[in-house]
Short mmCIF file of C-alpha atoms in Angstrom, two decimals:
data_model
loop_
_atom_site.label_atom_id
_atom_site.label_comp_id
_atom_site.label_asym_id
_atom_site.label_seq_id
_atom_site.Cartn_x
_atom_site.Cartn_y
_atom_site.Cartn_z
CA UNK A 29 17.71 -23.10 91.13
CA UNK A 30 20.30 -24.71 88.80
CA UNK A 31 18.50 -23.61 85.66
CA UNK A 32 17.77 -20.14 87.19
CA UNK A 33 21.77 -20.20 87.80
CA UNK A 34 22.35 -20.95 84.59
CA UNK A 35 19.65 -18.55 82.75
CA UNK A 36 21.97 -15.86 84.69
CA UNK A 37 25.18 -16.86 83.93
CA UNK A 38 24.11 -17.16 80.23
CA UNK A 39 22.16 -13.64 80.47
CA UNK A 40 25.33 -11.98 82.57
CA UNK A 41 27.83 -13.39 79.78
CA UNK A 42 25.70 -11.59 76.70
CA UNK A 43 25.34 -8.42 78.55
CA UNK A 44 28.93 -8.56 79.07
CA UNK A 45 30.46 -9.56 75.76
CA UNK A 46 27.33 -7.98 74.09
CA UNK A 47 29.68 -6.41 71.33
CA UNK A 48 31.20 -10.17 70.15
CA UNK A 49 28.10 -11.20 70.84
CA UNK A 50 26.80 -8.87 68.63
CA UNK A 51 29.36 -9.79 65.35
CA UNK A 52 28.61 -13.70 66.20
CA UNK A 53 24.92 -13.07 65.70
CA UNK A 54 25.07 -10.76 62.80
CA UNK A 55 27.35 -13.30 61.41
CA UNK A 56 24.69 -16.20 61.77
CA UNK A 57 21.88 -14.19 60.56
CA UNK A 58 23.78 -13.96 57.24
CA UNK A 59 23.74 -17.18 56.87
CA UNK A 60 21.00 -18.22 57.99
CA UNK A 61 19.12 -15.76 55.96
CA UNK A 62 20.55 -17.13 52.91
CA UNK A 63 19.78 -20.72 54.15
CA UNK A 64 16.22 -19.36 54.67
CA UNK A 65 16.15 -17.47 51.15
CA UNK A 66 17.60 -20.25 48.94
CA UNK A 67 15.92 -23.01 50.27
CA UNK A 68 12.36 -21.30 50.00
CA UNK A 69 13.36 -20.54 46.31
CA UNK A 70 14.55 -23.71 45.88
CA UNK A 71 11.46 -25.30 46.45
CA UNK A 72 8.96 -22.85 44.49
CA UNK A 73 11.51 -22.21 41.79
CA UNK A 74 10.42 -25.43 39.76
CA UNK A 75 6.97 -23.56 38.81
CA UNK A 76 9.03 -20.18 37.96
CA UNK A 77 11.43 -21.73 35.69
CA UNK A 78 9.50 -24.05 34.40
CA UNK A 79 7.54 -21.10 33.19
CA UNK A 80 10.72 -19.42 31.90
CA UNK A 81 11.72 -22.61 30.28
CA UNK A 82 8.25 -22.88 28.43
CA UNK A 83 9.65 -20.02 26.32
CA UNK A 84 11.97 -22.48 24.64
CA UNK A 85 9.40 -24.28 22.63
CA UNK A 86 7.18 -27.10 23.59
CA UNK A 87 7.69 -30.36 25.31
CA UNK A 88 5.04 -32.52 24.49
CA UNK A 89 3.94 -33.84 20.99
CA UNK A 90 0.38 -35.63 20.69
CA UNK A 91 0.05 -37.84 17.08
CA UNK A 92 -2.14 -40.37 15.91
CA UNK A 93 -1.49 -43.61 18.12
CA UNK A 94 -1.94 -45.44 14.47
CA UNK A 95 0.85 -46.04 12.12
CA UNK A 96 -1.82 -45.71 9.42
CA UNK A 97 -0.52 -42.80 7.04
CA UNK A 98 -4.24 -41.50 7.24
CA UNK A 99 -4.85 -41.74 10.99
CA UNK A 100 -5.73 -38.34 12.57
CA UNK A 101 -6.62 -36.76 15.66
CA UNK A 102 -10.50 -35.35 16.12
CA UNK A 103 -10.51 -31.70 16.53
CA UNK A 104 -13.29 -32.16 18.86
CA UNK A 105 -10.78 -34.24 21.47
CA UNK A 106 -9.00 -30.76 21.66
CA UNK A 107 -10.83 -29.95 24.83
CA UNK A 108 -10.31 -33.35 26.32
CA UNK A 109 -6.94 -32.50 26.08
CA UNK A 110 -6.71 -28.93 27.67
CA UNK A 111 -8.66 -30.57 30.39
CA UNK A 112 -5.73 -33.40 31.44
CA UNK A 113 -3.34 -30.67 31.36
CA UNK A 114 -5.12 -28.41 33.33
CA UNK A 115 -2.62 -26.84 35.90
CA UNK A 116 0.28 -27.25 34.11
CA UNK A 117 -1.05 -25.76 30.34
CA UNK A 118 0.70 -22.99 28.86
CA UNK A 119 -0.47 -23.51 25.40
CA UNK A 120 -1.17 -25.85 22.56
CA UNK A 121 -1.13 -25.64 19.18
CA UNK A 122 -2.91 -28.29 16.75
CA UNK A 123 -0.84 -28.54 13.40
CA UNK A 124 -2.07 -29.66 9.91
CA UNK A 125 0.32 -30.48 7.39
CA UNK A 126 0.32 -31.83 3.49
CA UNK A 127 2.39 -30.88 0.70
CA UNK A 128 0.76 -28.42 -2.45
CA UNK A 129 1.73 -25.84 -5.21
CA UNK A 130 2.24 -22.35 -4.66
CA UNK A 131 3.16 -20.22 -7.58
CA UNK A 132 3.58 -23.47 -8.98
CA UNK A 133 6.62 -24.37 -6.38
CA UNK A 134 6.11 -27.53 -3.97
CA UNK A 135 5.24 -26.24 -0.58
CA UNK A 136 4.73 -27.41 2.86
CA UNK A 137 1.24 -25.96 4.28
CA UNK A 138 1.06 -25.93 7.43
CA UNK A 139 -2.39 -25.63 9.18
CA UNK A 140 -2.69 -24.09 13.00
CA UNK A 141 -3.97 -21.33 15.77
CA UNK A 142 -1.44 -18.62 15.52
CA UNK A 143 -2.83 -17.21 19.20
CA UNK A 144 -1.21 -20.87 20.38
CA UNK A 145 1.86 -20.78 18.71
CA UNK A 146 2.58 -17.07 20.13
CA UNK A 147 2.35 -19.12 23.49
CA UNK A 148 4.65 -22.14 22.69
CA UNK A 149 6.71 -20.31 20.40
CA UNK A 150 7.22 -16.82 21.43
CA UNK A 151 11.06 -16.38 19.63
CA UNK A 152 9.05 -16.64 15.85
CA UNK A 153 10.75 -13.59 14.94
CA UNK A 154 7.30 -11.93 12.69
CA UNK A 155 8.32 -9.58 9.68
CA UNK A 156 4.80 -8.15 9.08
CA UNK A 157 1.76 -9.13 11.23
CA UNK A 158 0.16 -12.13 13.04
CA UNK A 159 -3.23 -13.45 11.93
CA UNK A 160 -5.38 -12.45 14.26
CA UNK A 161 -8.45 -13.95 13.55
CA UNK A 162 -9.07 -17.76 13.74
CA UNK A 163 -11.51 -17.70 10.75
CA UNK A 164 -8.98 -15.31 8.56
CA UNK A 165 -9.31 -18.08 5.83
CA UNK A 166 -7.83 -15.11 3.09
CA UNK A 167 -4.54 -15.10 4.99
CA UNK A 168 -0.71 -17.01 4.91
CA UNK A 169 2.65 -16.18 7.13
CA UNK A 170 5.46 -17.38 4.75
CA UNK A 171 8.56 -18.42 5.86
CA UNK A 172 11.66 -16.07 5.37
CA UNK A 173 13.94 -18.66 3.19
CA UNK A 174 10.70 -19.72 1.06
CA UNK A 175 9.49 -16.18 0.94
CA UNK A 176 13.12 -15.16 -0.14
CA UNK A 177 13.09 -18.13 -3.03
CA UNK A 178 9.71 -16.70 -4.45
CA UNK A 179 10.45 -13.39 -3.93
CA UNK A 180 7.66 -12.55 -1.77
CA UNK A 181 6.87 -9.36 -0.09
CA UNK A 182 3.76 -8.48 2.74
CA UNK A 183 0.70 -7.71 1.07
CA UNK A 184 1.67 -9.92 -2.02
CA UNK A 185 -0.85 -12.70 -2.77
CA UNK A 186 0.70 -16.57 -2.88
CA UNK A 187 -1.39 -18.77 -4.96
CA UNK A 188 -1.95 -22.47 -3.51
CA UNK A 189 -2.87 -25.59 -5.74
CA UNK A 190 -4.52 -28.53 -4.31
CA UNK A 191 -5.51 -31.20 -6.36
CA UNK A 192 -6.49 -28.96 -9.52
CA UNK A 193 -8.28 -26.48 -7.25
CA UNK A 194 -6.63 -23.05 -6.50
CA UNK A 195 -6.99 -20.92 -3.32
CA UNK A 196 -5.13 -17.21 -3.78
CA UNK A 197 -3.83 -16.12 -0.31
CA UNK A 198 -2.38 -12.73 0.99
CA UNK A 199 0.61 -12.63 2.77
CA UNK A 200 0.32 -11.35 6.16
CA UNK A 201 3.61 -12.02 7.36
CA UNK A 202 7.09 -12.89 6.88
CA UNK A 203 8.52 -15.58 9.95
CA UNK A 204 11.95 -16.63 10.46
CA UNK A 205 12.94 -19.19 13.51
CA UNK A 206 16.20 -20.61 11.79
CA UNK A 207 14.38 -23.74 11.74
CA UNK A 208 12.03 -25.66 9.04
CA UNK A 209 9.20 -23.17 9.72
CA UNK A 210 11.61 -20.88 7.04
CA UNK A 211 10.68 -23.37 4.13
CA UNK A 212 6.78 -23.87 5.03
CA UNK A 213 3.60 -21.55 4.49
CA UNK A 214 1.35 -21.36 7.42
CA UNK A 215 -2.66 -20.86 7.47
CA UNK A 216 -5.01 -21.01 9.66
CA UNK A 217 -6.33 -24.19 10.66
CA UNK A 218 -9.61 -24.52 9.39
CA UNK A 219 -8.18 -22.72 6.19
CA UNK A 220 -5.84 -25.77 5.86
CA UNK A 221 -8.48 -27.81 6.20
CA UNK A 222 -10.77 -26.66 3.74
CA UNK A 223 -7.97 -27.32 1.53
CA UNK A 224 -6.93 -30.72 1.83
CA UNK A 225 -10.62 -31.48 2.39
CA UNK A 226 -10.23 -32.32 6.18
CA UNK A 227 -12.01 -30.88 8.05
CA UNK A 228 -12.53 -31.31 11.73
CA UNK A 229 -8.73 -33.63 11.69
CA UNK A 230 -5.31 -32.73 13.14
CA UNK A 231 -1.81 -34.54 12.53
CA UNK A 232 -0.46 -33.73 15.68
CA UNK A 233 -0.46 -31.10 18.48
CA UNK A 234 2.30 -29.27 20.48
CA UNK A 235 1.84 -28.94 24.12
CA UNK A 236 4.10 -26.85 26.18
CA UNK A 237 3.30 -28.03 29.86
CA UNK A 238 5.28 -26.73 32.86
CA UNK A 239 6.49 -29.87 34.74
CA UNK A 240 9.90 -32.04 35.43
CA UNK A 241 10.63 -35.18 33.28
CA UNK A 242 8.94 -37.56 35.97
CA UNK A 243 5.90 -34.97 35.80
CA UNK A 244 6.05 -35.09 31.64
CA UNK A 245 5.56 -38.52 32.25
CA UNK A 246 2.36 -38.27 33.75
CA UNK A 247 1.14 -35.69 31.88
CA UNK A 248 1.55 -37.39 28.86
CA UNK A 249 -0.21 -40.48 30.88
CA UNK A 250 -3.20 -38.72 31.50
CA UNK A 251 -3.49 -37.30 27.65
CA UNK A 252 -3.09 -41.05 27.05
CA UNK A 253 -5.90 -41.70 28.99
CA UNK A 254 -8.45 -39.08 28.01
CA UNK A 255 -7.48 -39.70 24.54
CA UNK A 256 -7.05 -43.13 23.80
CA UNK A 257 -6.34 -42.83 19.94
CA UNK A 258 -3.39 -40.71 20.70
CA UNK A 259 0.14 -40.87 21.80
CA UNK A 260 1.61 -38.66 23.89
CA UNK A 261 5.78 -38.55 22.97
CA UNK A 262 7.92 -36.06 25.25
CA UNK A 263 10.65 -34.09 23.81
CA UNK A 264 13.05 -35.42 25.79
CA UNK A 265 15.66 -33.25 25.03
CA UNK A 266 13.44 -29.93 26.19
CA UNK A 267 12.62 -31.57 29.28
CA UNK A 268 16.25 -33.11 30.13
CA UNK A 269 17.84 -29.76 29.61
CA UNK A 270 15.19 -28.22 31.88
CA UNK A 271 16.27 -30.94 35.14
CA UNK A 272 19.49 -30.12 34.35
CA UNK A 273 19.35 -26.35 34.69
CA UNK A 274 17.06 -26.31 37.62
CA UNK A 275 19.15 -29.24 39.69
CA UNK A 276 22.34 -26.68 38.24
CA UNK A 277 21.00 -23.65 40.09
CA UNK A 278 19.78 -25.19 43.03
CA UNK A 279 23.67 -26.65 43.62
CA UNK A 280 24.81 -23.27 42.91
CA UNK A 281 22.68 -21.84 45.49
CA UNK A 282 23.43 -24.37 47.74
CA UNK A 283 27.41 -24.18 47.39
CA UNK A 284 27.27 -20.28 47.99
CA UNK A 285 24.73 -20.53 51.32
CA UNK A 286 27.61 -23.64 52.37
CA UNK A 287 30.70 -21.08 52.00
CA UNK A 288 28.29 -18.25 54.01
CA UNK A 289 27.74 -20.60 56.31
CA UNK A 290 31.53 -21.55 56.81
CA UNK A 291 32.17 -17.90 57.32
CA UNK A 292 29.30 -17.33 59.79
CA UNK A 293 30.98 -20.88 62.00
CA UNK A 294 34.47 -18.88 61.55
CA UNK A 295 32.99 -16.11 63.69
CA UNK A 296 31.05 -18.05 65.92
CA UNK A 297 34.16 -19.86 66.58
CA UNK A 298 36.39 -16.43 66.84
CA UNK A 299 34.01 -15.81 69.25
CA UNK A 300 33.37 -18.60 71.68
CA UNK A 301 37.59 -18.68 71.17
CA UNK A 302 37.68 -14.97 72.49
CA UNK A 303 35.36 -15.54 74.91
CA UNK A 304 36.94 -18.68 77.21
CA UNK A 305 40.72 -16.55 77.07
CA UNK A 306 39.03 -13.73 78.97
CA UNK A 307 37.47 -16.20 81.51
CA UNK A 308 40.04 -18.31 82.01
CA UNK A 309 40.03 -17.54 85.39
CA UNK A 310 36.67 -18.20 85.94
CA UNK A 311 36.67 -21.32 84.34
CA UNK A 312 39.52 -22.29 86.97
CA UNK A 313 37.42 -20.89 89.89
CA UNK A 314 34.38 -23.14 88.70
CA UNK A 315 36.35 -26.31 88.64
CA UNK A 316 37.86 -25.77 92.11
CA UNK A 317 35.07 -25.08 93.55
CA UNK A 318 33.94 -28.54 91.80
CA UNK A 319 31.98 -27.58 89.06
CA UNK A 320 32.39 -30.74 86.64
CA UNK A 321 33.54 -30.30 82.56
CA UNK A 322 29.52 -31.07 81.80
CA UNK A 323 28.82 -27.96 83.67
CA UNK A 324 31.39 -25.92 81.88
CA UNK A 325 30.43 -27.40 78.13
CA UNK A 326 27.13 -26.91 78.93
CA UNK A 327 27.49 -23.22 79.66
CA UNK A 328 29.41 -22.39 76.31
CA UNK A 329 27.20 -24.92 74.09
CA UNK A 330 24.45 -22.94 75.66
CA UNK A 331 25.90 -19.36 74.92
CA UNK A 332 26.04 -21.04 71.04
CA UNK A 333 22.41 -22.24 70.83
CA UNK A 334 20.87 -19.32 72.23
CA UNK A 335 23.59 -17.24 69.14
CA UNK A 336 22.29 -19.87 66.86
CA UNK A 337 18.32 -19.40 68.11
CA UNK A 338 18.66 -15.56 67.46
CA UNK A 339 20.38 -15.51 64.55
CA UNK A 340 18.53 -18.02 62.83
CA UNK A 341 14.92 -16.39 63.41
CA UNK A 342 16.74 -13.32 62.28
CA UNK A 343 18.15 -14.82 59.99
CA UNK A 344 14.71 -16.46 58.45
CA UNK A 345 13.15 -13.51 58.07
CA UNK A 346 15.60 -12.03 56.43
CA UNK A 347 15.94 -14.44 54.36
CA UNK A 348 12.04 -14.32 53.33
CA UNK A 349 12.52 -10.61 52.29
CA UNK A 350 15.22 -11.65 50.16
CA UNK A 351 13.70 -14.49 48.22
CA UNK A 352 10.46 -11.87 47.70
CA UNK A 353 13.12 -9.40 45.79
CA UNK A 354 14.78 -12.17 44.05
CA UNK A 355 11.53 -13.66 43.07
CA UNK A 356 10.55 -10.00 41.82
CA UNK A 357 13.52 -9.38 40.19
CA UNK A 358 14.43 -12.54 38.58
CA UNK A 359 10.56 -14.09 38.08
CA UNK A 360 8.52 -11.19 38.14
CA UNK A 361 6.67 -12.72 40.83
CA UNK A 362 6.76 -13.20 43.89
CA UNK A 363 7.91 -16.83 45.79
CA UNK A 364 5.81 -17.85 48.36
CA UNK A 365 7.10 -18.53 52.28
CA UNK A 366 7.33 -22.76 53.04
CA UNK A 367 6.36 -23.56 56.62
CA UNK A 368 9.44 -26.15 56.44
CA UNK A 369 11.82 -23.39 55.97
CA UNK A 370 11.52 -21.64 59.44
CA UNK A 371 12.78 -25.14 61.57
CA UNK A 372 14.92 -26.09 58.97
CA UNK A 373 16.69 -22.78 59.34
CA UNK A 374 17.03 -22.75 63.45
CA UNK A 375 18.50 -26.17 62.91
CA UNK A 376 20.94 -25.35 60.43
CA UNK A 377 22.05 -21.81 62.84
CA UNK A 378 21.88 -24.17 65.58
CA UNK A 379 24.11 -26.85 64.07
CA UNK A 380 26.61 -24.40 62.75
CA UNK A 381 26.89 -22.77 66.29
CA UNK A 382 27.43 -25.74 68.03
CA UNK A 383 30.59 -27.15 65.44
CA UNK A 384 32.07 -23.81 65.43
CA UNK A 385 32.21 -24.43 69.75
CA UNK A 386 33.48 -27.46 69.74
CA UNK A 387 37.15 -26.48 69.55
CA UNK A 388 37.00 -23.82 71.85
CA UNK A 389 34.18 -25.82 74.18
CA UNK A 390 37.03 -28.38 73.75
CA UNK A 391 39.97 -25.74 75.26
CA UNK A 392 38.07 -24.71 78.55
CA UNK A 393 37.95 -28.62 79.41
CA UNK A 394 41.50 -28.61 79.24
CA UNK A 395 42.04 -26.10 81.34
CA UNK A 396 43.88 -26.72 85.24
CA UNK A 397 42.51 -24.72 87.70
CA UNK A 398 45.63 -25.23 89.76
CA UNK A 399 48.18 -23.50 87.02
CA UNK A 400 45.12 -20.77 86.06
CA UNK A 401 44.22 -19.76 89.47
CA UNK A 402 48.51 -19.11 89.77
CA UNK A 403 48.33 -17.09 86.96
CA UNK A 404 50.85 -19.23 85.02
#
């Protein structure tokens, strides 16, 4: 009967008030539904802009374990390699590198897969046209301040000296990244190879992996492992920068859905405030009639849970619509719901209901039935 009584009073008071009640809900779903939204993109957004981030070059560089000058890595441990990534890959690029002529200049070759490099380094700013073909062994991408010394133009042929052998190449393409890829001439792999007469060996490879700098780690652990001869060095400062600019976001996020929230407990408390003026009276009447202050907190605290329980489940899936556009709109794709979320949410509605009461929870104690019921 006691809980029936209360159900009733709690049921009477909403239907009554069902206008504040209303604004104090609304006000909780707002926050609540950016609790919901940033904390379910908070938790898939490492994959998202880790993938963004992998734009910026990559973070991993494989080289001979050996300090020997002539140590290499076997092209055929390529695969072994892709396979300990697998998950996180987003490309790779084996490099090849020695020093020749070309129109009798000194010249860094350079020696890779240019469908790789479009993956790992998609801001190579191409005058011309990529080599398309992994066995183009006629072709050369020049960089823009060498190209500019020699006075090169597309379609011009470059002339490479090796060791008193000659190899005539046409140039495909002009590239300009602002870095050392402006001085160097780039071939394909097994082109380079042929060259310098090494077939089947690689200086070093560029990985760009999607992962955190503890995750790095063990990527770089496992190429370690299914490569012995290798070495596995992160870029530390590509992977540093990325921790930084998620953990940067995810405060940001967090320190907006805190002020929401504050505004949301404002109401709630407006509310609950509003609410114990206009029963005054009937707070007095309860007390002389000996209901005791654990009666009379539990009522309010109860009107406050069951604003926090609607507006939070309102609030969550609100909140999941909204992480789906921002995921859209920001990743292209979309973020997917995290069972966690949904409790976490409830709680946090809850928990901001039941603060914002406290005060005004705190002002019906006080009041004397004596002086109310006199109207005084």
């Amino acid at each position: 009967m006691r809980r029936t009584f209360f159900l009733t009073l709690l049921i009477k008071s909403f239907k009554v008030r069902k206008g504040k009640i209303a604004v104090a809900i609304l006000a909780v779903m707002m926050g609540a539904a950016l609790v919901a939204s940033f904390t379910t993109i908070s938790l898939g957004i490492g994959e998202k802009v880790g993938k963004e981030l992998r734009t910026y070059g990559a973070n991993i560089l494989i080289i001979p374990k050996s300090t020997d000058p002539k140590a290499y890595i076997r092209q055929e441990d390529l695969p072994k390699i892709e396979m300990s990534t697998e998950g996180h890959l987003v490309g790779y690029a084996p490099y090849t590198y020695t020093t020749v002529e070309a129109n009798s200049k000194k010249a860094v070759l350079v020696g890779t897969w240019f469908d790789q490099i479009r993956k790992i380094s998609p801001w190579w700013s191409i005058e011309g046209g990529w080599i398309e073909d992994r066995g183009d062994i006629k072709s050369s991408i020049v960089g823009a301040s060498f190209a500019k010394k020699m006075n090169l133009k597309i379609g011009d042929t470059i002339r490479i000296t090796y060791i008193g052998e000659s190899y005539p190449l046409n140039v495909k393409g002009i590239v300009e990244t602002g870095g050392p890829e402006d001085d160097q001439i780039f071939v394909n792999l097994v082109t380079a190879q042929r060259i310098i007469r090494r077939e089947n060996q690689i200086d070093a490879i560029a990985v760009s992996a999607i992962s955190s700098e503890s995750s790095a780690e063990a990527i770089a652990s496992e190429i370690e492992k299914a490569v012995p001869q290798t070495k596995a060095k992160i870029i530390r400062q590509v992977t540093h920068a990325e921790e930084k600019l998620l953990k940067k976001i995810q405060i940001l996020m967090g320190l907006v859905a805190i002020l929401v929230l504050f505004a949301s407990a404002i109401s709630v408390m407006s509310t609950m405030t509003t609410s114990i003026l206009e029963r005054e009276e009937e707070i007095g009447l309860m007390k002389a009639i000996g209901a005791k202050n654990s009666k009379v907190i539990s009522i309010f605290l109860g009107e406050a849970v069951m604003i926090g329980i609607i507006g939070g489940v309102l609030g969550y899936f609100t909140g999941l619509i909204l992480s789906t556009i921002i995921g859209q709109s920001v990743f292209n794709s979309s973020i997917a719901p995290k069972h966690v979320v949904f409790p976490f949410t409830i709680i946090i509605a809850v928990g901001v209901c039941l603060l914002a009461s406290l005060l005004p929870v705190k002002r019906a104690v006080n009041i004397e039935p004596s002086i109310t019921l006199r109207g005084e």
